[in-house]
Coordinates of C-alpha atoms and ligand atoms in Angstrom, one line a residue:
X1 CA 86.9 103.6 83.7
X2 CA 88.0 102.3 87.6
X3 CA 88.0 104.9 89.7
X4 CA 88.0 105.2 93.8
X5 CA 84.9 104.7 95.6
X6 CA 84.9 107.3 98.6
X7 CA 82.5 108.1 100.9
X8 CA 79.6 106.3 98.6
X9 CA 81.2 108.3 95.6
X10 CA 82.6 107.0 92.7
X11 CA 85.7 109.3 92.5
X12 CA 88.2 111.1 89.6
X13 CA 91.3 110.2 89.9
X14 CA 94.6 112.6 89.3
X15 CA 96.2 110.4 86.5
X16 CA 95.1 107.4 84.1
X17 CA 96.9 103.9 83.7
X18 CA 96.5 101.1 81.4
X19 CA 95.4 98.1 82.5
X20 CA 96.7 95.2 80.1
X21 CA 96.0 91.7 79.9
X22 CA 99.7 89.5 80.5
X23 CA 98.6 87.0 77.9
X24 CA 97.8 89.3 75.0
X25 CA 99.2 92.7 76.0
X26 CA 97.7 94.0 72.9
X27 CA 94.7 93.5 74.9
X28 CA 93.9 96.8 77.7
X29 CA 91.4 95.4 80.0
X30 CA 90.4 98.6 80.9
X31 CA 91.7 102.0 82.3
X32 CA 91.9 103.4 86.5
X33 CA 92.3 106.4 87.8
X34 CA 95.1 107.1 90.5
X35 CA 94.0 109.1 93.4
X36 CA 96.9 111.5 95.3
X37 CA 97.5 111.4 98.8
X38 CA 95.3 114.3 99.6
X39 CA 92.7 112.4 98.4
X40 CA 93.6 109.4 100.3
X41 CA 93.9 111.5 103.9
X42 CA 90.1 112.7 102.4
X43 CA 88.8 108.7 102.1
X44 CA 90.6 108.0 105.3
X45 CA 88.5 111.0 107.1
X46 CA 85.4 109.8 106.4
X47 CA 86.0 106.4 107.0
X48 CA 86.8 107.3 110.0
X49 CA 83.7 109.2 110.5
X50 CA 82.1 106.3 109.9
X51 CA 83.4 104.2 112.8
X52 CA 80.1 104.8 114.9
X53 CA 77.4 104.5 112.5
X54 CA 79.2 100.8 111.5
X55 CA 79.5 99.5 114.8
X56 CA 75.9 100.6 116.1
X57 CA 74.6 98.9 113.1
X58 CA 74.7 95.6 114.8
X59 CA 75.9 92.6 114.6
X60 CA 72.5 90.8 112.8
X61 CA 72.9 93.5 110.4
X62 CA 76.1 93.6 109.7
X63 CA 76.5 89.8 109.2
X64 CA 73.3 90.5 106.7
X65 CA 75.0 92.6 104.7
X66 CA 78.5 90.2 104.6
X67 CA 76.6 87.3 103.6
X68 CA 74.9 89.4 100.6
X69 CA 78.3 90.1 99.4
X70 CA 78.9 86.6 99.2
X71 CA 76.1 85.7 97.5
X72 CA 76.5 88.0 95.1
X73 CA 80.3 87.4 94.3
X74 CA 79.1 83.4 93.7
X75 CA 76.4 85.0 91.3
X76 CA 78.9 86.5 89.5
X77 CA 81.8 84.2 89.7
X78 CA 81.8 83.4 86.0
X79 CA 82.1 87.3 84.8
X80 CA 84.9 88.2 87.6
X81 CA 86.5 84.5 87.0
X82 CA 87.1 85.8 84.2
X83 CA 87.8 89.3 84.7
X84 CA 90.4 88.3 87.3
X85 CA 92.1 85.8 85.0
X86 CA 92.3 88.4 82.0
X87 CA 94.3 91.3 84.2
X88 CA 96.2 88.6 86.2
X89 CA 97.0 85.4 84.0
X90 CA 96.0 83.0 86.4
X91 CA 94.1 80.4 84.2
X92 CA 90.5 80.7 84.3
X93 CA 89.7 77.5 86.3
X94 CA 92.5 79.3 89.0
X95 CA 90.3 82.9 88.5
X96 CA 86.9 81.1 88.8
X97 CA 88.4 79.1 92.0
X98 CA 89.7 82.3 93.7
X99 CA 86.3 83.8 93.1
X100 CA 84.5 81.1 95.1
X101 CA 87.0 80.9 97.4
X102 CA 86.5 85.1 98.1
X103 CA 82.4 84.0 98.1
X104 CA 82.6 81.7 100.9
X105 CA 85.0 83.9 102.8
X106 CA 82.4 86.6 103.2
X107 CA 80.0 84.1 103.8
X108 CA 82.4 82.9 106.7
X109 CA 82.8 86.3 108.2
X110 CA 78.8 86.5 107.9
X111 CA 78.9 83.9 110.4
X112 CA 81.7 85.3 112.4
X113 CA 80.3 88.4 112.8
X114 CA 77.0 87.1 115.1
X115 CA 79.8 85.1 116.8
X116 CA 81.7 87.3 118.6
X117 CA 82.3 86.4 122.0
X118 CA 84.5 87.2 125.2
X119 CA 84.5 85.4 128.3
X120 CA 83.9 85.9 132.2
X121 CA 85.6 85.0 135.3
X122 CA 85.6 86.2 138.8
X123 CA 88.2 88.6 140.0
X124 CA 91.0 87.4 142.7
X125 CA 89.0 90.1 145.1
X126 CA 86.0 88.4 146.4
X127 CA 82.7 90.3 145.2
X128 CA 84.3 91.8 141.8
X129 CA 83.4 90.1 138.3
X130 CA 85.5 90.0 135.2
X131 CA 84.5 90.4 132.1
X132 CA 86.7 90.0 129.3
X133 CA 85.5 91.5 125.2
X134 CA 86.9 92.1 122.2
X135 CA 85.7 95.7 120.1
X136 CA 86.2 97.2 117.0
X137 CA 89.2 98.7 116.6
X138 CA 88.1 101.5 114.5
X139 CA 89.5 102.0 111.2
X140 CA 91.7 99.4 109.2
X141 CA 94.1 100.4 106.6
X142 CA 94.2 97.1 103.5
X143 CA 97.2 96.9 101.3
X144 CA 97.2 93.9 98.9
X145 CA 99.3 92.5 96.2
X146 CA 98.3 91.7 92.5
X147 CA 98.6 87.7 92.6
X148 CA 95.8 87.2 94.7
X149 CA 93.7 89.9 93.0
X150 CA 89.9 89.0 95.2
X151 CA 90.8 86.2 97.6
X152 CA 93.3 88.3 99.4
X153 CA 91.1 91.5 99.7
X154 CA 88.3 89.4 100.8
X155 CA 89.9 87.7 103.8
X156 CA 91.1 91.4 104.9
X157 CA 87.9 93.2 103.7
X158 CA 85.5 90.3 105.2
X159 CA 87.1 90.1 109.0
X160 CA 87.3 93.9 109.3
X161 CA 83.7 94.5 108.5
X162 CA 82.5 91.5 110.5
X163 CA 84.4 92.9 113.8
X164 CA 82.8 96.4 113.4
X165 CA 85.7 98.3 111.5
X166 CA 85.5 100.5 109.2
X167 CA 87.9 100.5 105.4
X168 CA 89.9 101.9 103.8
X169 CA 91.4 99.4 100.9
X170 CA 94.3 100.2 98.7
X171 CA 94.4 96.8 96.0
X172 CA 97.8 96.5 94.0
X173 CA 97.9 98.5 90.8
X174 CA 98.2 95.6 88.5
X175 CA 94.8 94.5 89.5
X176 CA 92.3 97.5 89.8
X177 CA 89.2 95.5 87.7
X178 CA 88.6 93.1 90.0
X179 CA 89.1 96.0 92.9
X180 CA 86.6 97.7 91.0
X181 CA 84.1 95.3 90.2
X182 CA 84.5 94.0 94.3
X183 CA 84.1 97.6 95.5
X184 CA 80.5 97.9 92.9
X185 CA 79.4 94.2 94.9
X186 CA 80.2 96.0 98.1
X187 CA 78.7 99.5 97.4
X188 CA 75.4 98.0 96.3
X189 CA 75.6 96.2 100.0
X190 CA 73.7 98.3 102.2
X191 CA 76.6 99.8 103.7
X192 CA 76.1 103.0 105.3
X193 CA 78.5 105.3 103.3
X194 CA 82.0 105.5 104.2
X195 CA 82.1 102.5 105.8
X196 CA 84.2 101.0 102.7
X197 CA 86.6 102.9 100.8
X198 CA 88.5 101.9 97.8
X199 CA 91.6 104.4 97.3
X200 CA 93.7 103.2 94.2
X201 CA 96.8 104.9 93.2
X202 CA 100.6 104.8 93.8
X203 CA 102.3 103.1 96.8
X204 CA 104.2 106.4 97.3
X205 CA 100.7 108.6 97.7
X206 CA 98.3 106.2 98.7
X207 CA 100.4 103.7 100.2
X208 CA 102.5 106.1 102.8
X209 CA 98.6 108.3 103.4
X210 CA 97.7 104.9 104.8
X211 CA 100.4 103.8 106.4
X212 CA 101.3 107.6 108.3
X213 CA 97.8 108.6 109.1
X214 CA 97.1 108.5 112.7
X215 CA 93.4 108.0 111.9
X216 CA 94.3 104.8 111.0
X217 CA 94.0 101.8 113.9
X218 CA 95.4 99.0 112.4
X219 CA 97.2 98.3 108.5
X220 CA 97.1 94.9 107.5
X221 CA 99.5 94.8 104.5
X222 CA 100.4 91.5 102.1
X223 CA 103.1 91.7 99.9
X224 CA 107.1 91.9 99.1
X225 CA 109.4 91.7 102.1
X226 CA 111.1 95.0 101.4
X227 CA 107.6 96.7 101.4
X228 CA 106.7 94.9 104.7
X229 CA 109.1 96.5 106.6
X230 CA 108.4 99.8 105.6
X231 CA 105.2 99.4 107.0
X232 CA 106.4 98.2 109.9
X233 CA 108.8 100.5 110.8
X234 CA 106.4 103.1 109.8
X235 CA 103.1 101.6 111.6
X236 CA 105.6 100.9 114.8
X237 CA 106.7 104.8 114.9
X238 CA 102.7 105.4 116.0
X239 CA 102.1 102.0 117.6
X240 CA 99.7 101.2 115.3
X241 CA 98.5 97.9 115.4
X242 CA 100.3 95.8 112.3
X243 CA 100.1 92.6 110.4
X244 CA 101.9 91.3 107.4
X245 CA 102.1 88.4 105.0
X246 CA 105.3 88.4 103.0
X247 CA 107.4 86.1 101.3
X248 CA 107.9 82.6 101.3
X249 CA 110.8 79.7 99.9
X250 CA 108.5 76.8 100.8
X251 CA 110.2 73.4 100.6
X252 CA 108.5 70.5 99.4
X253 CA 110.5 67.5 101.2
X254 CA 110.1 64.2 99.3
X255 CA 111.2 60.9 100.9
X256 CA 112.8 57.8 99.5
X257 CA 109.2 55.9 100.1
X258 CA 107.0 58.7 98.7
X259 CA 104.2 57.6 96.2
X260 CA 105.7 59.3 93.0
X261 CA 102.3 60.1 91.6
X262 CA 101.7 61.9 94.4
X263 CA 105.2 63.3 94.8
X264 CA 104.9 64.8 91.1
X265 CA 101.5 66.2 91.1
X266 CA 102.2 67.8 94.4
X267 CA 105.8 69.4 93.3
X268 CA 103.6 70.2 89.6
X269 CA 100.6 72.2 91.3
X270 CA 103.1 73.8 94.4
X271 CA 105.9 74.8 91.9
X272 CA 104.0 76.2 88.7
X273 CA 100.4 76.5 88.8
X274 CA 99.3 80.1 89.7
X275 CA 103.0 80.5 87.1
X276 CA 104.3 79.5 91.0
X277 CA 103.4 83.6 91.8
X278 CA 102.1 82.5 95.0
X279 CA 103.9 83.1 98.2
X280 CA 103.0 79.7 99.2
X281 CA 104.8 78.2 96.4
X282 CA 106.5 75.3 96.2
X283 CA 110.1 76.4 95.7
X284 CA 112.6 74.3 96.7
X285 CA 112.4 70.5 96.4
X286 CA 114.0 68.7 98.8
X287 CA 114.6 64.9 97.8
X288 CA 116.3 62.0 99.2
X289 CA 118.8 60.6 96.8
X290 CA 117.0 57.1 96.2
X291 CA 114.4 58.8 94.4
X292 CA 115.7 61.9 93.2
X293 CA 116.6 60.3 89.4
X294 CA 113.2 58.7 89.4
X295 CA 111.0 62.1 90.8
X296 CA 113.3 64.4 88.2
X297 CA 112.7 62.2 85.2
X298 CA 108.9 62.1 85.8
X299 CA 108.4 65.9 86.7
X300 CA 110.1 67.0 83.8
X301 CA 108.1 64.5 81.7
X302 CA 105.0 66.1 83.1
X303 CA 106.2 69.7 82.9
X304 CA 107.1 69.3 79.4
X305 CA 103.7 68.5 78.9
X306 CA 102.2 71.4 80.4
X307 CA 99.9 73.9 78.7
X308 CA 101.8 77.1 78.3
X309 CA 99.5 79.6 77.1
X310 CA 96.9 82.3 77.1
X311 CA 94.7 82.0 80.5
X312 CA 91.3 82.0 79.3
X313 CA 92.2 79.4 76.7
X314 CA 90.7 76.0 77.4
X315 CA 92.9 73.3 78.8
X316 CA 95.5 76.0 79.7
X317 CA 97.8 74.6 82.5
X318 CA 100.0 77.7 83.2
X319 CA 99.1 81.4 82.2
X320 CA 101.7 84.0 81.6
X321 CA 104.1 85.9 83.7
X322 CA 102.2 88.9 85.6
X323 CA 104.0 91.7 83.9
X324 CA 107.2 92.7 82.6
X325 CA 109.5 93.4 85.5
X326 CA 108.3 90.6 86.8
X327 CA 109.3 88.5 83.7
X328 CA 112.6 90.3 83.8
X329 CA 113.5 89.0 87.4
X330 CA 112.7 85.6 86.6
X331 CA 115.2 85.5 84.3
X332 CA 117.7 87.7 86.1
X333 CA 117.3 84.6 88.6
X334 CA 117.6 82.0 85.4
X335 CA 121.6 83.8 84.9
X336 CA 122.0 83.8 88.6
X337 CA 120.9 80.5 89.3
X338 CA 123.1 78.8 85.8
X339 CA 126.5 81.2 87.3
X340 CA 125.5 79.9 90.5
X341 CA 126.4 76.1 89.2
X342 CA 122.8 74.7 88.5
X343 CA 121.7 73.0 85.7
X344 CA 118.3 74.0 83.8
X345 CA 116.6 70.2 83.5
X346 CA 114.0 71.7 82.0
X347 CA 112.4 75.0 80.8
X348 CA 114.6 78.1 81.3
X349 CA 113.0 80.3 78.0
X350 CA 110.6 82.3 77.0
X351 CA 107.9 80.8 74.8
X352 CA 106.0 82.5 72.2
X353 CA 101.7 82.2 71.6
X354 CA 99.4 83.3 68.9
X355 CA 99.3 86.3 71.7
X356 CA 102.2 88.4 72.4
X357 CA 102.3 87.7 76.5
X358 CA 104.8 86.9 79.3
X359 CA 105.4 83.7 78.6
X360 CA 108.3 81.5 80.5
X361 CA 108.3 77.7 80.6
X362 CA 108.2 75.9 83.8
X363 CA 111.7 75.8 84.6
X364 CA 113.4 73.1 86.9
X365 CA 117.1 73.8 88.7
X366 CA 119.0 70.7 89.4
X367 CA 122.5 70.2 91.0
X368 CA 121.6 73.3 93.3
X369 CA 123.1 73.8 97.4
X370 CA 120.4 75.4 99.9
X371 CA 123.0 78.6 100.5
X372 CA 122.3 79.6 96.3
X373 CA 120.4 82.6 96.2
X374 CA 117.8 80.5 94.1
X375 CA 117.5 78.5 97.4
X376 CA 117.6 81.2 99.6
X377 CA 115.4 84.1 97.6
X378 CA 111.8 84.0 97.0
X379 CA 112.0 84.5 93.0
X380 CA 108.1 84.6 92.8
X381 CA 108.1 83.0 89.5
X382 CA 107.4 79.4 87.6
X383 CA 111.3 78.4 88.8
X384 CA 111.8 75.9 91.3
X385 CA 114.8 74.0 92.4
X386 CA 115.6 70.6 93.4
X387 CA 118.3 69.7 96.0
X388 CA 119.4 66.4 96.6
X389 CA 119.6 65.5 99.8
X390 CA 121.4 62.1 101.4
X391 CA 118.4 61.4 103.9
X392 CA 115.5 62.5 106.0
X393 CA 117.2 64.3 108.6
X394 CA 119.3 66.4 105.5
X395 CA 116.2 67.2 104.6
X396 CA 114.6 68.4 107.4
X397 CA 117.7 70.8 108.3
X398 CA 117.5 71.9 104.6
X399 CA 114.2 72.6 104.8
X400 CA 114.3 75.0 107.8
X401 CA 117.3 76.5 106.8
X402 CA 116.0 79.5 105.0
X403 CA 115.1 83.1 106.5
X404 CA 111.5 82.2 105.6
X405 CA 109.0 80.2 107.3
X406 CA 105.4 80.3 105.8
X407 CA 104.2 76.7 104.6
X408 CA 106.4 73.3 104.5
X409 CA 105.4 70.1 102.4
X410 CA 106.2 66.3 102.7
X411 CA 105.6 63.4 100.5
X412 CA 106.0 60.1 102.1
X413 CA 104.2 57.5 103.2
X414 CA 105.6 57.1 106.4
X415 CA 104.1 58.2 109.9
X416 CA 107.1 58.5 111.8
X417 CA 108.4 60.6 109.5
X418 CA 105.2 62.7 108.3
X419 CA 104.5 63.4 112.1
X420 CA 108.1 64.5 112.8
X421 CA 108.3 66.6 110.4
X422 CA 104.8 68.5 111.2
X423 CA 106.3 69.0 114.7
X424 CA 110.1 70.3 113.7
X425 CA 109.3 72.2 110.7
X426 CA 109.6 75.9 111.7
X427 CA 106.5 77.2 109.1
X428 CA 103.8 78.2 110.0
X429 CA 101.8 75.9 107.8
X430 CA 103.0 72.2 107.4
X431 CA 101.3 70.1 104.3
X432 CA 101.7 66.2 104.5
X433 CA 101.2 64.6 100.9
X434 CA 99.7 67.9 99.8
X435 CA 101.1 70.7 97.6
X436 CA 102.6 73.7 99.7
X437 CA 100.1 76.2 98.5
X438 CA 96.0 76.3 98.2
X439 CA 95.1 76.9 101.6
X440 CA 91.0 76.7 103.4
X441 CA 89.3 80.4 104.2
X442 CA 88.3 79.0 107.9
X443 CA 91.3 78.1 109.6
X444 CA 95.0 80.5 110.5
X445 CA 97.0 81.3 107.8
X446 CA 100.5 82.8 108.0
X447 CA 103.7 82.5 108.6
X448 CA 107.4 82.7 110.6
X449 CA 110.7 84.8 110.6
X450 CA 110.7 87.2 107.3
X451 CA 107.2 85.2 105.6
X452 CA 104.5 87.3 108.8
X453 CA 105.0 89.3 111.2
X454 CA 101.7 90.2 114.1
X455 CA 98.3 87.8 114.5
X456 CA 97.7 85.1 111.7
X457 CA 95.0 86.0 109.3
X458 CA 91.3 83.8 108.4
X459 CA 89.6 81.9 110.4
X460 CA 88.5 82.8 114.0
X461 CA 92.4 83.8 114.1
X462 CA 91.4 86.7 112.9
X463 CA 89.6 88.2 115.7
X464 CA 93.2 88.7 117.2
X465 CA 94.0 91.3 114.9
X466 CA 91.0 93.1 113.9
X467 CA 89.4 93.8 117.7
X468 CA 90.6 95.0 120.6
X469 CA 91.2 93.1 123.9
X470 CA 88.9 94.8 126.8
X471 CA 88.8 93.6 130.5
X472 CA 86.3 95.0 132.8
X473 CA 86.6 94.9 136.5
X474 CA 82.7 95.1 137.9
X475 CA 82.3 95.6 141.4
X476 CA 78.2 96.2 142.6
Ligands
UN1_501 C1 97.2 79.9 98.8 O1 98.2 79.3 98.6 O2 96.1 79.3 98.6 O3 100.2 85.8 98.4 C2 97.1 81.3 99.2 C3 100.1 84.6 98.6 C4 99.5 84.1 99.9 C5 98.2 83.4 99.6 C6 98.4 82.0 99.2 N1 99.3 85.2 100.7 O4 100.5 83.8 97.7

């Protein structure tokens, strides 16, 4: 059983869900409990309690205990691989990769956290010093989504520690095993209790505790766009200090002169692996017309050829849809996309395995204009689309026309080209000759227009959002 972890407790929920593996839902990985929001406002008090005690704790300490978290996630990364991959459907190389990845962001913020520094400079009035700091903020408020079910929790989790904040975490329902098994690395730590707090349950009770309670300094939130902005609108009524990663409709740009081996594998990995539930997926492909015949023809050749099946089965290339309403919006956008005028090149059904599981094939959109809604949407599925453009400079404006703005690809092997295109995209990450998703743990990460919204995240970024700015004016 998953339940809460509160104040060093392990705690009883109010109501049971299933949770059931995507490849074989004849398979429950296990049951949580869902805590109500008096429970929540309960986890949120002591965590706030627990603000002094964390921060007086030190920095030698502190960056101890984050780099024992570490270790002991890449100790484990075989069992929670593998854990991750059964609620999620990522395949297991993808689960056992995230799992690293969430190892050597701790181990990161281990380092970060005996790094913090300010600066000093001397006032404008003769005789005065300034000194310039950055503090805790207090406590941080986590929200993260399913499709990223320990790498996104880590690189919330692992900053607000190292900078001397106190949690409290809410992980998306879909995904409460790896929360669980996380929160047990964490609790066995040598954090003082109630400095880490795992509330699961409903976005309605645990969700709004979080996002309304004044106890709460800053919410860092990942997830839908709709969702977003009721956290922002909600977090701006208390000036609460906000940041959130949402949506993406990435375009991949590929150029007349791009090396097509390159052009397919990146298009292959950014479009469908993760089953393209990533919000730095590669959506739309944008390609010049002298290639287009030659880049369709091979990508469908190779997604034909992909492995469609159960995630932890070897050689597995794509695992299942996440869950049911998912599924059912991918295909909503499948009719959408065919009455918008598209043409499926490839894929566009549901497959059936020796398991009874979410499967959709890779599906390709031809003969598609950026103002469709399967252009313009993030549809957060194994879809992508292709649009044919008549040159470079089409492409660019295609690319950029979209009310999103959070990573940008191009394939080509030409400098001029590759470097004006990393200076007039309008994402917040630009990828030359790479895939549009799979991103490092130690540099910015985020996004423009409706894909972020407040200080980027990872990296030393993220000492904008999770301390406070304090300048001191010393006079002897
Ligand atoms: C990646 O592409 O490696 O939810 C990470 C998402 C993003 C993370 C993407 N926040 O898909």
């Amino acid at each position: 059983m998953n339940r809460s972890y509160i104040g060093g407790d392990w705690v009883e929920g109010k109501s049971v869900l299933k949770n059931l593996n995507p490849s074989d839902i004849n398979d429950c990985v296990g049951e949580f409990e869902c805590i109500d929001q008096s429970q929540t406002n309960e986890a949120i008090q002591v965590a706030s309690d627990a603000t002094t005690d964390w921060q007086e704790i030190g920095i030698h300490r502190r960056a101890e205990i984050l780099d024992s978290i570490g270790s002991k996630i890449l100790e484990r990364k075989d069992e929670l691989g593998t854990l991750l991959s059964r609620e999620e459907g990522k395949t297991l190389p993808e689960g056992l990769g995230e799992v690293e990845r969430a190892g050597h962001i701790f181990k990161f913020f281990a380092g970060e956290a005996v790094r913090i520094s300010g600066s000093s400079m001397d006032s404008v009035r003769y005789g005065v010093d300034v000194e310039i700091s950055r503090e805790p903020l207090g406590l941080v408020g986590i929200i993260t989504p399913w499709n990223f079910p320990i790498a996104i929790p880590a690189w919330k989790i692992a900053p607000a520690l190292a900078y001397g904040n106190t949690v409290v975490f809410k992980p998306a329902g879909l995904v409460p095993a790896s929360a669980h098994a996380l929160t047990e690395i964490i609790s066995e730590s040598g954090l003082p209790s109630g400095v880490f707090n795992l509330v699961m349950g409903s976005g309605s009770e645990v969700g709004a505790a979080i996002v309304e309670s004044p106890l709460i300094s800053a919410v860092t939130f990942t997830g839908s766009v709709e969702t977003g902005r009721d956290v922002l609108v909600k977090t701006a009524e208390r000036q609460a200090k906000v940041q959130l990663e949402m949506g993406g409709k990435n375009p991949l740009v590929i150029l007349d002169d791009a090396d097509l081996d390159i052009a397919v594998e990146c298009a292959l990995n950014g479009a469908f692996y993760s089953t393209g539930q990533r919000c730095t997926a590669s959506s739309r492909l944008i390609v010049t017309s002298g290639i287009h015949d030659h880049f369709v023809t091979r990508l469908v050749e190779r997604m034909e050829k992909m492995k469609v099946d159960h995630a932890l089965e070897p050689g597995t290339e794509m695992g299942p849809v996440v869950d049911e309403t998912q599924l059912k919006q991918d295909l909503e956008y499948l009719e959408i996309g065919r009455s918008e005028g598209a043409e499926i090149v490839s894929g566009g059904i549901q497959l059936e395995r020796k398991t009874k599981g979410y499967y959709l094939a890779p599906t390709l959109f031809t003969e598609t204009s950026n103002n469709m809604r399967i252009n313009q949407e993030e549809i957060f599925g194994p879809i992508a689309t292709v649009l044919k453009v008549k040159d470079y400079e089409e492409a660019l404006s295609a690319a950029n026309d979209t009310s999103f703005g959070l990573s940008a690809g191009i394939c080509t092997n030409s400098l001029k080209y590759s470097r004006h295109f990393r200076h007039k995209s309008e994402a917040g990450m630009v990828m030359v000759n790479l895939p549009t998703a799979g991103v490092d743990y130690h540099v910015p990460f985020g996004g423009r227009r409706n894909s972020s919204f407040g200080p980027r995240e990872q990296g030393q970024a993220a000492a904008q959002f999770y301390t406070a700015t304090k300048t001191a004016y010393i006079s002897s």
